[in-house]
mmCIF file of C-alpha atoms and ligand atoms in Angstrom:
data_model
loop_
_atom_site.group_PDB
_atom_site.id
_atom_site.type_symbol
_atom_site.label_atom_id
_atom_site.label_comp_id
_atom_site.label_asym_id
_atom_site.label_seq_id
_atom_site.Cartn_x
_atom_site.Cartn_y
_atom_site.Cartn_z
ATOM 1 C CA MET R 55 -155.525 313.720 -30.682
ATOM 2 C CA ILE R 56 -156.191 310.012 -30.018
ATOM 3 C CA PRO R 57 -156.584 309.922 -26.212
ATOM 4 C CA TYR R 58 -154.982 307.176 -24.081
ATOM 5 C CA GLY R 59 -158.432 306.461 -22.650
ATOM 6 C CA ARG R 60 -161.957 307.764 -23.032
ATOM 7 C CA GLN R 61 -165.601 306.913 -22.467
ATOM 8 C CA THR R 62 -167.697 304.868 -24.906
ATOM 9 C CA ILE R 63 -171.231 306.280 -24.873
ATOM 10 C CA GLY R 64 -174.127 304.668 -26.779
ATOM 11 C CA ALA R 65 -177.713 305.667 -27.561
ATOM 12 C CA GLN R 66 -178.947 303.520 -24.647
ATOM 13 C CA ASP R 67 -176.783 305.563 -22.226
ATOM 14 C CA VAL R 68 -178.229 308.832 -23.525
ATOM 15 C CA GLN R 69 -181.761 307.464 -23.165
ATOM 16 C CA ALA R 70 -181.116 306.263 -19.610
ATOM 17 C CA VAL R 71 -179.895 309.701 -18.515
ATOM 18 C CA LEU R 72 -182.803 311.452 -20.250
ATOM 19 C CA SER R 73 -185.377 309.325 -18.458
ATOM 20 C CA VAL R 74 -183.929 310.255 -15.074
ATOM 21 C CA LEU R 75 -183.911 313.938 -16.039
ATOM 22 C CA GLU R 76 -187.654 313.681 -16.672
ATOM 23 C CA SER R 77 -188.318 311.760 -13.429
ATOM 24 C CA ASP R 78 -188.990 313.048 -9.890
ATOM 25 C CA TRP R 79 -185.473 312.363 -8.599
ATOM 26 C CA LEU R 80 -182.230 314.004 -9.655
ATOM 27 C CA THR R 81 -180.182 313.639 -6.452
ATOM 28 C CA GLN R 82 -179.442 310.284 -4.762
ATOM 29 C CA GLY R 83 -182.614 308.224 -5.121
ATOM 30 C CA PRO R 84 -183.973 305.002 -6.639
ATOM 31 C CA THR R 85 -181.515 304.878 -9.557
ATOM 32 C CA VAL R 86 -178.513 305.058 -7.214
ATOM 33 C CA GLU R 87 -180.041 302.100 -5.351
ATOM 34 C CA HIS R 88 -180.458 300.153 -8.601
ATOM 35 C CA PHE R 89 -176.880 300.911 -9.613
ATOM 36 C CA GLU R 90 -175.609 299.783 -6.196
ATOM 37 C CA ALA R 91 -177.604 296.546 -6.387
ATOM 38 C CA ALA R 92 -176.318 295.857 -9.906
ATOM 39 C CA VAL R 93 -172.640 296.415 -8.986
ATOM 40 C CA SER R 94 -173.028 294.356 -5.816
ATOM 41 C CA GLU R 95 -174.494 291.499 -7.877
ATOM 42 C CA TYR R 96 -171.872 291.804 -10.622
ATOM 43 C CA VAL R 97 -168.881 291.610 -8.262
ATOM 44 C CA GLY R 98 -170.477 289.245 -5.739
ATOM 45 C CA ALA R 99 -170.086 291.437 -2.641
ATOM 46 C CA LYS R 100 -172.927 291.825 -0.124
ATOM 47 C CA HIS R 101 -173.113 295.645 -0.050
ATOM 48 C CA ALA R 102 -172.326 298.432 -2.505
ATOM 49 C CA VAL R 103 -172.310 302.112 -1.529
ATOM 50 C CA ALA R 104 -172.151 304.731 -4.285
ATOM 51 C CA TYR R 105 -170.003 307.839 -3.870
ATOM 52 C CA SER R 106 -169.451 311.055 -5.798
ATOM 53 C CA SER R 107 -165.989 309.870 -6.911
ATOM 54 C CA GLY R 108 -163.525 307.029 -6.496
ATOM 55 C CA THR R 109 -161.458 309.289 -4.250
ATOM 56 C CA ALA R 110 -164.470 309.939 -2.006
ATOM 57 C CA ALA R 111 -165.119 306.169 -1.851
ATOM 58 C CA LEU R 112 -161.505 305.572 -0.734
ATOM 59 C CA HIS R 113 -161.852 308.314 1.887
ATOM 60 C CA GLY R 114 -165.061 306.640 3.097
ATOM 61 C CA ALA R 115 -163.355 303.239 3.159
ATOM 62 C CA ALA R 116 -160.436 304.562 5.257
ATOM 63 C CA TRP R 117 -162.873 306.142 7.708
ATOM 64 C CA ALA R 118 -165.344 303.238 7.845
ATOM 65 C CA THR R 119 -162.580 300.734 8.629
ATOM 66 C CA GLY R 120 -161.452 302.820 11.596
ATOM 67 C CA LEU R 121 -158.192 304.249 10.249
ATOM 68 C CA GLY R 122 -157.055 307.495 11.827
ATOM 69 C CA PRO R 123 -154.199 309.229 13.645
ATOM 70 C CA GLY R 124 -151.460 306.857 14.821
ATOM 71 C CA LYS R 125 -152.241 304.237 12.150
ATOM 72 C CA ILE R 126 -150.001 303.444 9.191
ATOM 73 C CA GLY R 127 -151.252 302.259 5.820
ATOM 74 C CA ALA R 128 -149.050 300.910 3.023
ATOM 75 C CA THR R 129 -149.660 301.252 -0.700
ATOM 76 C CA SER R 130 -147.829 301.207 -4.016
ATOM 77 C CA ALA R 131 -145.627 304.193 -4.842
ATOM 78 C CA LEU R 132 -146.662 303.898 -8.512
ATOM 79 C CA THR R 133 -150.314 304.916 -8.388
ATOM 80 C CA PHE R 134 -152.686 307.853 -8.483
ATOM 81 C CA ALA R 135 -152.567 310.215 -5.493
ATOM 82 C CA ALA R 136 -155.940 309.099 -4.098
ATOM 83 C CA SER R 137 -154.719 305.552 -3.293
ATOM 84 C CA ALA R 138 -152.517 306.999 -0.552
ATOM 85 C CA HIS R 139 -154.100 310.341 0.249
ATOM 86 C CA CYS R 140 -157.248 308.653 1.568
ATOM 87 C CA LEU R 141 -155.007 307.691 4.515
ATOM 88 C CA ARG R 142 -153.895 311.256 5.108
ATOM 89 C CA TYR R 143 -157.489 312.541 4.888
ATOM 90 C CA VAL R 144 -158.284 310.583 8.074
ATOM 91 C CA GLY R 145 -154.997 311.498 9.800
ATOM 92 C CA ALA R 146 -153.177 308.189 9.182
ATOM 93 C CA ASP R 147 -149.639 307.902 7.811
ATOM 94 C CA ILE R 148 -148.454 306.449 4.504
ATOM 95 C CA GLU R 149 -145.749 303.860 3.955
ATOM 96 C CA LEU R 150 -144.781 303.482 0.301
ATOM 97 C CA LEU R 151 -144.065 300.027 -1.123
ATOM 98 C CA ASP R 152 -142.008 299.038 -4.156
ATOM 99 C CA ILE R 153 -143.720 297.144 -6.979
ATOM 100 C CA GLN R 154 -142.833 293.770 -8.487
ATOM 101 C CA SER R 155 -141.147 294.019 -11.875
ATOM 102 C CA ASP R 156 -143.284 291.186 -13.305
ATOM 103 C CA THR R 157 -146.721 292.638 -12.375
ATOM 104 C CA TYR R 158 -146.186 296.358 -11.552
ATOM 105 C CA ASN R 159 -148.266 295.547 -8.452
ATOM 106 C CA ILE R 160 -147.202 295.345 -4.806
ATOM 107 C CA SER R 161 -146.640 291.918 -3.321
ATOM 108 C CA LEU R 162 -148.852 290.962 -0.380
ATOM 109 C CA SER R 163 -146.460 288.368 0.979
ATOM 110 C CA GLY R 164 -143.886 289.690 3.410
ATOM 111 C CA LEU R 165 -145.604 293.019 4.080
ATOM 112 C CA PRO R 166 -143.975 295.330 6.642
ATOM 113 C CA ARG R 167 -145.755 295.787 9.977
ATOM 114 C CA VAL R 168 -148.588 298.193 9.168
ATOM 115 C CA ASP R 169 -152.212 298.691 10.243
ATOM 116 C CA ALA R 170 -153.578 298.768 6.725
ATOM 117 C CA VAL R 171 -152.655 297.908 3.159
ATOM 118 C CA ILE R 172 -154.214 299.373 0.013
ATOM 119 C CA PRO R 173 -153.327 297.133 -2.956
ATOM 120 C CA VAL R 174 -153.886 298.837 -6.343
ATOM 121 C CA HIS R 175 -154.831 296.616 -9.302
ATOM 122 C CA PHE R 176 -152.495 298.565 -11.587
ATOM 123 C CA ALA R 177 -153.609 298.906 -15.231
ATOM 124 C CA GLY R 178 -156.413 296.406 -14.518
ATOM 125 C CA LEU R 179 -154.147 293.436 -13.688
ATOM 126 C CA PRO R 180 -155.497 292.065 -10.395
ATOM 127 C CA VAL R 181 -153.169 291.839 -7.406
ATOM 128 C CA ASP R 182 -152.951 288.255 -6.157
ATOM 129 C CA MET R 183 -155.076 288.928 -3.060
ATOM 130 C CA ALA R 184 -154.936 285.289 -1.905
ATOM 131 C CA ALA R 185 -151.193 285.746 -1.231
ATOM 132 C CA ILE R 186 -152.054 287.880 1.799
ATOM 133 C CA GLY R 187 -152.408 284.775 3.979
ATOM 134 C CA ASN R 188 -153.163 284.835 7.688
ATOM 135 C CA GLU R 189 -150.810 287.597 8.772
ATOM 136 C CA ARG R 190 -152.807 290.290 7.047
ATOM 137 C CA PRO R 191 -152.880 293.824 8.440
ATOM 138 C CA THR R 192 -156.058 294.715 10.371
ATOM 139 C CA VAL R 193 -157.443 296.656 7.415
ATOM 140 C CA VAL R 194 -157.280 295.739 3.720
ATOM 141 C CA ILE R 195 -158.778 298.144 1.163
ATOM 142 C CA GLU R 196 -158.505 297.283 -2.553
ATOM 143 C CA ASP R 197 -158.100 300.252 -4.879
ATOM 144 C CA ALA R 198 -159.839 298.741 -7.904
ATOM 145 C CA ALA R 199 -160.266 302.015 -9.816
ATOM 146 C CA HIS R 200 -158.659 300.277 -12.844
ATOM 147 C CA ALA R 201 -160.177 296.857 -12.437
ATOM 148 C CA LEU R 202 -163.976 296.635 -12.532
ATOM 149 C CA GLY R 203 -164.612 293.687 -14.866
ATOM 150 C CA ALA R 204 -161.262 291.993 -14.184
ATOM 151 C CA GLN R 205 -161.379 288.461 -12.752
ATOM 152 C CA THR R 206 -159.398 286.461 -10.199
ATOM 153 C CA PRO R 207 -159.496 282.773 -9.219
ATOM 154 C CA ASP R 208 -161.790 283.868 -6.309
ATOM 155 C CA GLY R 209 -164.231 285.588 -8.677
ATOM 156 C CA PRO R 210 -164.633 289.134 -10.000
ATOM 157 C CA VAL R 211 -162.435 291.921 -8.602
ATOM 158 C CA GLY R 212 -164.687 293.352 -5.876
ATOM 159 C CA ILE R 213 -165.755 290.005 -4.402
ATOM 160 C CA SER R 214 -163.580 291.136 -1.466
ATOM 161 C CA THR R 215 -162.788 287.637 -0.160
ATOM 162 C CA HIS R 216 -159.444 288.852 1.218
ATOM 163 C CA SER R 217 -160.282 292.519 1.909
ATOM 164 C CA ASP R 218 -162.611 294.688 3.997
ATOM 165 C CA VAL R 219 -163.610 297.100 1.231
ATOM 166 C CA THR R 220 -162.996 297.386 -2.519
ATOM 167 C CA CYS R 221 -163.287 300.801 -4.211
ATOM 168 C CA PHE R 222 -164.120 301.555 -7.846
ATOM 169 C CA SER R 223 -164.010 304.762 -9.910
ATOM 170 C CA PHE R 224 -166.371 305.761 -12.713
ATOM 171 C CA HIS R 225 -164.264 308.588 -14.124
ATOM 172 C CA PRO R 226 -164.609 308.625 -17.954
ATOM 173 C CA VAL R 227 -161.276 306.855 -18.623
ATOM 174 C CA LYS R 228 -162.144 303.990 -16.243
ATOM 175 C CA PRO R 229 -163.800 300.646 -17.275
ATOM 176 C CA ILE R 230 -167.301 302.197 -17.118
ATOM 177 C CA THR R 231 -168.279 305.792 -16.404
ATOM 178 C CA SER R 232 -170.943 307.785 -14.581
ATOM 179 C CA GLY R 233 -169.316 311.122 -15.513
ATOM 180 C CA GLU R 234 -167.767 311.350 -12.067
ATOM 181 C CA GLY R 235 -168.508 308.710 -9.476
ATOM 182 C CA GLY R 236 -167.223 305.864 -7.366
ATOM 183 C CA MET R 237 -168.397 302.892 -5.328
ATOM 184 C CA ALA R 238 -167.234 301.055 -2.224
ATOM 185 C CA VAL R 239 -168.239 297.398 -1.865
ATOM 186 C CA THR R 240 -167.963 295.240 1.246
ATOM 187 C CA ASN R 241 -169.233 292.004 2.777
ATOM 188 C CA ASP R 242 -169.304 293.543 6.279
ATOM 189 C CA ASP R 243 -172.685 294.882 7.508
ATOM 190 C CA GLU R 244 -171.198 297.371 9.963
ATOM 191 C CA ILE R 245 -168.666 298.789 7.499
ATOM 192 C CA ALA R 246 -171.489 299.166 4.944
ATOM 193 C CA GLU R 247 -173.543 301.120 7.474
ATOM 194 C CA ARG R 248 -170.578 303.395 8.226
ATOM 195 C CA LEU R 249 -169.890 303.890 4.511
ATOM 196 C CA ARG R 250 -173.508 305.070 4.063
ATOM 197 C CA ARG R 251 -173.377 307.418 7.049
ATOM 198 C CA PHE R 252 -170.066 308.960 6.010
ATOM 199 C CA ARG R 253 -171.255 309.968 2.518
ATOM 200 C CA SER R 254 -174.226 311.822 3.992
ATOM 201 C CA HIS R 255 -172.918 314.169 6.745
ATOM 202 C CA GLY R 256 -172.830 311.449 9.418
ATOM 203 C CA ILE R 257 -176.615 311.691 9.698
ATOM 204 C CA VAL R 258 -178.623 309.011 11.523
ATOM 205 C CA ARG R 259 -182.441 309.176 11.311
ATOM 206 C CA LYS R 260 -184.445 308.565 14.503
ATOM 207 C CA PRO R 261 -188.102 308.345 13.426
ATOM 208 C CA GLU R 262 -189.187 307.143 16.880
ATOM 209 C CA GLN R 263 -188.610 310.749 18.024
ATOM 210 C CA GLY R 264 -190.625 312.221 15.153
ATOM 211 C CA ALA R 265 -190.711 311.617 11.423
ATOM 212 C CA TRP R 266 -188.486 314.674 10.843
ATOM 213 C CA TYR R 267 -185.894 313.860 13.479
ATOM 214 C CA TYR R 268 -182.271 313.051 12.724
ATOM 215 C CA GLU R 269 -178.951 313.449 14.469
ATOM 216 C CA VAL R 270 -175.477 314.081 13.091
ATOM 217 C CA GLU R 271 -173.502 311.487 15.023
ATOM 218 C CA GLU R 272 -170.141 311.942 13.389
ATOM 219 C CA LEU R 273 -168.396 314.362 11.117
ATOM 220 C CA GLY R 274 -169.395 312.993 7.719
ATOM 221 C CA TYR R 275 -169.171 314.605 4.303
ATOM 222 C CA HIS R 276 -171.481 315.233 1.390
ATOM 223 C CA TYR R 277 -170.170 312.599 -1.013
ATOM 224 C CA ARG R 278 -173.404 311.422 -2.644
ATOM 225 C CA MET R 279 -173.836 310.371 -6.270
ATOM 226 C CA THR R 280 -176.787 311.766 -8.240
ATOM 227 C CA ASP R 281 -179.456 309.625 -9.925
ATOM 228 C CA ILE R 282 -178.370 311.235 -13.207
ATOM 229 C CA GLN R 283 -174.877 309.790 -12.780
ATOM 230 C CA ALA R 284 -176.211 306.441 -11.558
ATOM 231 C CA ALA R 285 -178.418 306.122 -14.678
ATOM 232 C CA LEU R 286 -175.328 306.442 -16.862
ATOM 233 C CA GLY R 287 -173.321 304.034 -14.689
ATOM 234 C CA LEU R 288 -176.108 301.432 -14.630
ATOM 235 C CA SER R 289 -176.547 301.613 -18.392
ATOM 236 C CA GLN R 290 -172.774 301.301 -18.925
ATOM 237 C CA LEU R 291 -172.582 298.293 -16.595
ATOM 238 C CA GLN R 292 -174.737 296.286 -19.069
ATOM 239 C CA ARG R 293 -171.836 296.552 -21.561
ATOM 240 C CA LEU R 294 -168.933 296.121 -19.116
ATOM 241 C CA ASP R 295 -168.073 292.560 -20.200
ATOM 242 C CA HIS R 296 -168.151 293.590 -23.833
ATOM 243 C CA PHE R 297 -165.865 296.567 -23.034
ATOM 244 C CA ILE R 298 -163.374 294.304 -21.249
ATOM 245 C CA GLU R 299 -163.393 291.835 -24.150
ATOM 246 C CA ARG R 300 -162.659 294.674 -26.572
ATOM 247 C CA ARG R 301 -159.773 295.871 -24.382
ATOM 248 C CA ASN R 302 -158.360 292.324 -24.249
ATOM 249 C CA GLU R 303 -158.583 291.996 -28.050
ATOM 250 C CA GLN R 304 -156.823 295.326 -28.484
ATOM 251 C CA ALA R 305 -154.119 294.293 -26.007
ATOM 252 C CA GLU R 306 -153.533 291.009 -27.868
ATOM 253 C CA TRP R 307 -153.323 292.919 -31.141
ATOM 254 C CA TYR R 308 -150.678 295.269 -29.671
ATOM 255 C CA ARG R 309 -148.716 292.338 -28.213
ATOM 256 C CA GLU R 310 -148.526 290.579 -31.569
ATOM 257 C CA ARG R 311 -147.755 293.750 -33.567
ATOM 258 C CA LEU R 312 -145.184 295.205 -31.134
ATOM 259 C CA LYS R 313 -143.395 292.034 -30.023
ATOM 260 C CA SER R 314 -140.259 292.550 -32.117
ATOM 261 C CA LEU R 315 -139.894 296.271 -31.303
ATOM 262 C CA PRO R 316 -137.290 297.497 -28.780
ATOM 263 C CA LEU R 317 -139.769 297.944 -25.930
ATOM 264 C CA VAL R 318 -141.070 295.941 -22.962
ATOM 265 C CA LEU R 319 -144.700 294.791 -23.244
ATOM 266 C CA PRO R 320 -146.963 295.072 -20.150
ATOM 267 C CA PRO R 321 -147.247 292.210 -17.648
ATOM 268 C CA ALA R 322 -149.877 289.695 -18.811
ATOM 269 C CA ALA R 323 -152.545 288.062 -16.648
ATOM 270 C CA PRO R 324 -151.491 284.718 -15.102
ATOM 271 C CA SER R 325 -153.819 281.766 -15.736
ATOM 272 C CA GLY R 326 -157.036 282.022 -13.722
ATOM 273 C CA PHE R 327 -157.040 285.849 -13.991
ATOM 274 C CA ARG R 328 -158.706 288.143 -16.533
ATOM 275 C CA HIS R 329 -156.880 291.419 -17.165
ATOM 276 C CA GLY R 330 -159.009 294.577 -17.275
ATOM 277 C CA TYR R 331 -156.537 296.477 -19.510
ATOM 278 C CA HIS R 332 -157.509 299.892 -18.197
ATOM 279 C CA LEU R 333 -154.014 300.813 -19.451
ATOM 280 C CA PHE R 334 -151.519 299.328 -21.898
ATOM 281 C CA PRO R 335 -148.208 300.548 -20.425
ATOM 282 C CA VAL R 336 -145.043 299.744 -22.388
ATOM 283 C CA LEU R 337 -141.468 300.525 -21.284
ATOM 284 C CA VAL R 338 -139.262 302.453 -23.717
ATOM 285 C CA GLU R 339 -135.821 304.042 -23.513
ATOM 286 C CA ASP R 340 -135.656 307.817 -23.995
ATOM 287 C CA ARG R 341 -139.304 308.040 -22.965
ATOM 288 C CA LYS R 342 -139.527 311.848 -23.001
ATOM 289 C CA SER R 343 -138.602 312.061 -26.665
ATOM 290 C CA VAL R 344 -140.883 309.128 -27.658
ATOM 291 C CA PHE R 345 -143.734 310.811 -25.743
ATOM 292 C CA GLU R 346 -143.182 314.140 -27.494
ATOM 293 C CA LYS R 347 -142.860 312.652 -30.987
ATOM 294 C CA LEU R 348 -146.070 310.643 -30.556
ATOM 295 C CA HIS R 349 -147.918 313.752 -29.377
ATOM 296 C CA VAL R 350 -146.763 315.645 -32.478
ATOM 297 C CA LEU R 351 -148.348 312.812 -34.505
ATOM 298 C CA GLY R 352 -151.654 313.199 -32.647
ATOM 299 C CA ILE R 353 -151.221 310.182 -30.368
ATOM 300 C CA GLY R 354 -152.091 311.082 -26.774
ATOM 301 C CA VAL R 355 -149.849 308.679 -24.863
ATOM 302 C CA GLN R 356 -149.651 309.341 -21.113
ATOM 303 C CA VAL R 357 -147.405 308.509 -18.157
ATOM 304 C CA HIS R 358 -148.962 306.513 -15.295
ATOM 305 C CA TYR R 359 -147.872 307.688 -12.822
ATOM 306 C CA VAL R 360 -145.510 310.295 -11.443
ATOM 307 C CA PRO R 361 -144.696 308.242 -8.292
ATOM 308 C CA LEU R 362 -146.241 309.435 -5.049
ATOM 309 C CA HIS R 363 -142.954 310.405 -3.360
ATOM 310 C CA LYS R 364 -142.088 312.821 -6.191
ATOM 311 C CA HIS R 365 -144.998 315.115 -5.288
ATOM 312 C CA PRO R 366 -144.128 318.000 -2.952
ATOM 313 C CA VAL R 367 -147.154 317.160 -0.781
ATOM 314 C CA ASN R 368 -145.490 313.820 0.074
ATOM 315 C CA LYS R 369 -141.900 314.987 0.459
ATOM 316 C CA HIS R 370 -141.713 313.612 4.013
ATOM 317 C CA LEU R 371 -142.255 309.995 2.884
ATOM 318 C CA LYS R 372 -139.382 307.483 2.941
ATOM 319 C CA SER R 373 -138.483 306.617 -0.646
ATOM 320 C CA ASP R 374 -134.954 305.204 -0.848
ATOM 321 C CA HIS R 375 -136.159 301.604 -1.306
ATOM 322 C CA LEU R 376 -138.300 302.009 -4.430
ATOM 323 C CA GLU R 377 -135.923 300.617 -7.063
ATOM 324 C CA ASN R 378 -138.482 299.024 -9.378
ATOM 325 C CA VAL R 379 -140.754 302.063 -9.179
ATOM 326 C CA GLU R 380 -137.851 304.355 -10.132
ATOM 327 C CA TYR R 381 -136.760 302.129 -13.032
ATOM 328 C CA ILE R 382 -140.258 301.643 -14.429
ATOM 329 C CA TYR R 383 -141.312 305.271 -13.951
ATOM 330 C CA GLU R 384 -138.362 306.436 -16.092
ATOM 331 C CA ARG R 385 -139.585 304.310 -19.027
ATOM 332 C CA ILE R 386 -143.329 303.783 -18.724
ATOM 333 C CA LEU R 387 -145.719 305.032 -21.414
ATOM 334 C CA SER R 388 -149.443 304.236 -21.722
ATOM 335 C CA LEU R 389 -150.516 303.565 -25.325
ATOM 336 C CA PRO R 390 -154.141 304.387 -26.167
ATOM 337 C CA ILE R 391 -156.591 301.598 -25.288
ATOM 338 C CA HIS R 392 -160.358 301.953 -24.906
ATOM 339 C CA PRO R 393 -163.391 300.200 -26.445
ATOM 340 C CA SER R 394 -164.005 302.861 -29.096
ATOM 341 C CA LEU R 395 -160.434 302.813 -30.442
ATOM 342 C CA GLY R 396 -160.551 301.520 -34.046
ATOM 343 C CA VAL R 397 -158.215 298.989 -35.711
ATOM 344 C CA GLY R 398 -157.049 301.698 -38.121
ATOM 345 C CA GLN R 399 -156.088 303.902 -35.173
ATOM 346 C CA GLN R 400 -154.221 301.031 -33.521
ATOM 347 C CA GLU R 401 -152.297 300.435 -36.768
ATOM 348 C CA TYR R 402 -151.439 304.125 -36.954
ATOM 349 C CA ILE R 403 -150.199 304.082 -33.333
ATOM 350 C CA ALA R 404 -148.099 300.932 -33.862
ATOM 351 C CA ASN R 405 -146.609 302.166 -37.162
ATOM 352 C CA SER R 406 -145.747 305.540 -35.631
ATOM 353 C CA LEU R 407 -144.119 303.895 -32.623
ATOM 354 C CA GLU R 408 -142.127 301.568 -34.879
ATOM 355 C CA ASP R 409 -140.863 304.511 -36.956
ATOM 356 C CA ILE R 410 -139.844 306.479 -33.866
ATOM 357 C CA LEU R 411 -138.101 303.548 -32.200
ATOM 358 C CA SER R 412 -136.113 302.711 -35.336
ATOM 359 C CA GLU R 413 -134.883 306.270 -35.964
HETATM 360 C C1 PLP B 81 -158.937 307.170 -10.949
HETATM 361 C C2 PLP B 81 -158.278 306.625 -9.743
HETATM 362 C C3 PLP B 81 -158.728 306.909 -8.438
HETATM 363 C C4 PLP B 81 -159.719 307.982 -8.100
HETATM 364 O O1 PLP B 81 -160.859 307.987 -8.806
HETATM 365 P P1 PLP B 81 -161.702 309.344 -9.036
HETATM 366 O O2 PLP B 81 -163.033 308.786 -9.394
HETATM 367 O O3 PLP B 81 -161.041 310.078 -10.161
HETATM 368 O O4 PLP B 81 -161.717 310.119 -7.771
HETATM 369 C C5 PLP B 81 -158.134 306.250 -7.385
HETATM 370 N N1 PLP B 81 -157.131 305.381 -7.571
HETATM 371 C C6 PLP B 81 -156.650 305.106 -8.804
HETATM 372 C C7 PLP B 81 -155.537 304.112 -8.928
HETATM 373 C C8 PLP B 81 -157.191 305.727 -9.919
HETATM 374 O O5 PLP B 81 -156.687 305.480 -11.129
#
């Protein structure tokens, strides 16, 4: 089966992991620090704090920015569960927003009255963060799980000019991988300190009372990344720009090859932006049957995502205003795209899709 996304691992990645395995540190240590410094430099944010997953990083971001019971955070209804559930983890409530039909992202102008907003850079196309203007909610957390390596007129996604924290994921289908892993970046010293405390049980060291002495000040979690994972992530980061270029070439190839087929191509990046193409989601009629026929042919297309309000865990959320989400969800289908996908495979995918759509 050709997967819709997968990791691209090279000899240098294998070597990087092996050297950590033979070193003194396996748990969070010097390699995590190097990985954090490298991501912070790449995106242009002051601090980077590694986590055990993107979900854990979002949980940390919600906590570190002071969200909790009585607060409401808004996010897209067409996203992965973690974008919204990080709010519920800290006791805050979720308000679901419809997406724009020309970007599949939420719009930051004219937001409802909420305490927080969590824009998701869907498929790797950056949300126009500058549109947030002066009436921004108190807390802005970017869910950039799809968008490490994407660019905006302000700089790389993660520069966090218009947000408090930006979170990345290093799951194998994401732009780079550490096996499992995530990172929260911020320009705020106090939020960075809270992000560090939260991932390590809420522990604060007090060496003035003895070299061994520490106190647990708040109820933190154990959300640390290992040096083994960081070695893989750091090695992958060296090839991030190359990976994103490959994805953009593949996307252009699909656009040209599929343009006369009865389907809707994904939103493209406006000028001044670079798309990350984590996904290549097309819209087709009779999606279920197209999905099944492609799977029979060994093409692992996927649906991103079952909208948040359709999950039983979120059945209390208001959802009668999500027209674009409903329309797009009925038709959306992610075609395979990842740096190790070959031209021959892309031709096979396009030819198969053409045959199915002309039946
Ligand atoms: C993958 C993903 C996450 C969570 O990342 P994990 O590392 O798998 O926990 C969060 N938000 C979105 C939009 C994602 O796609």
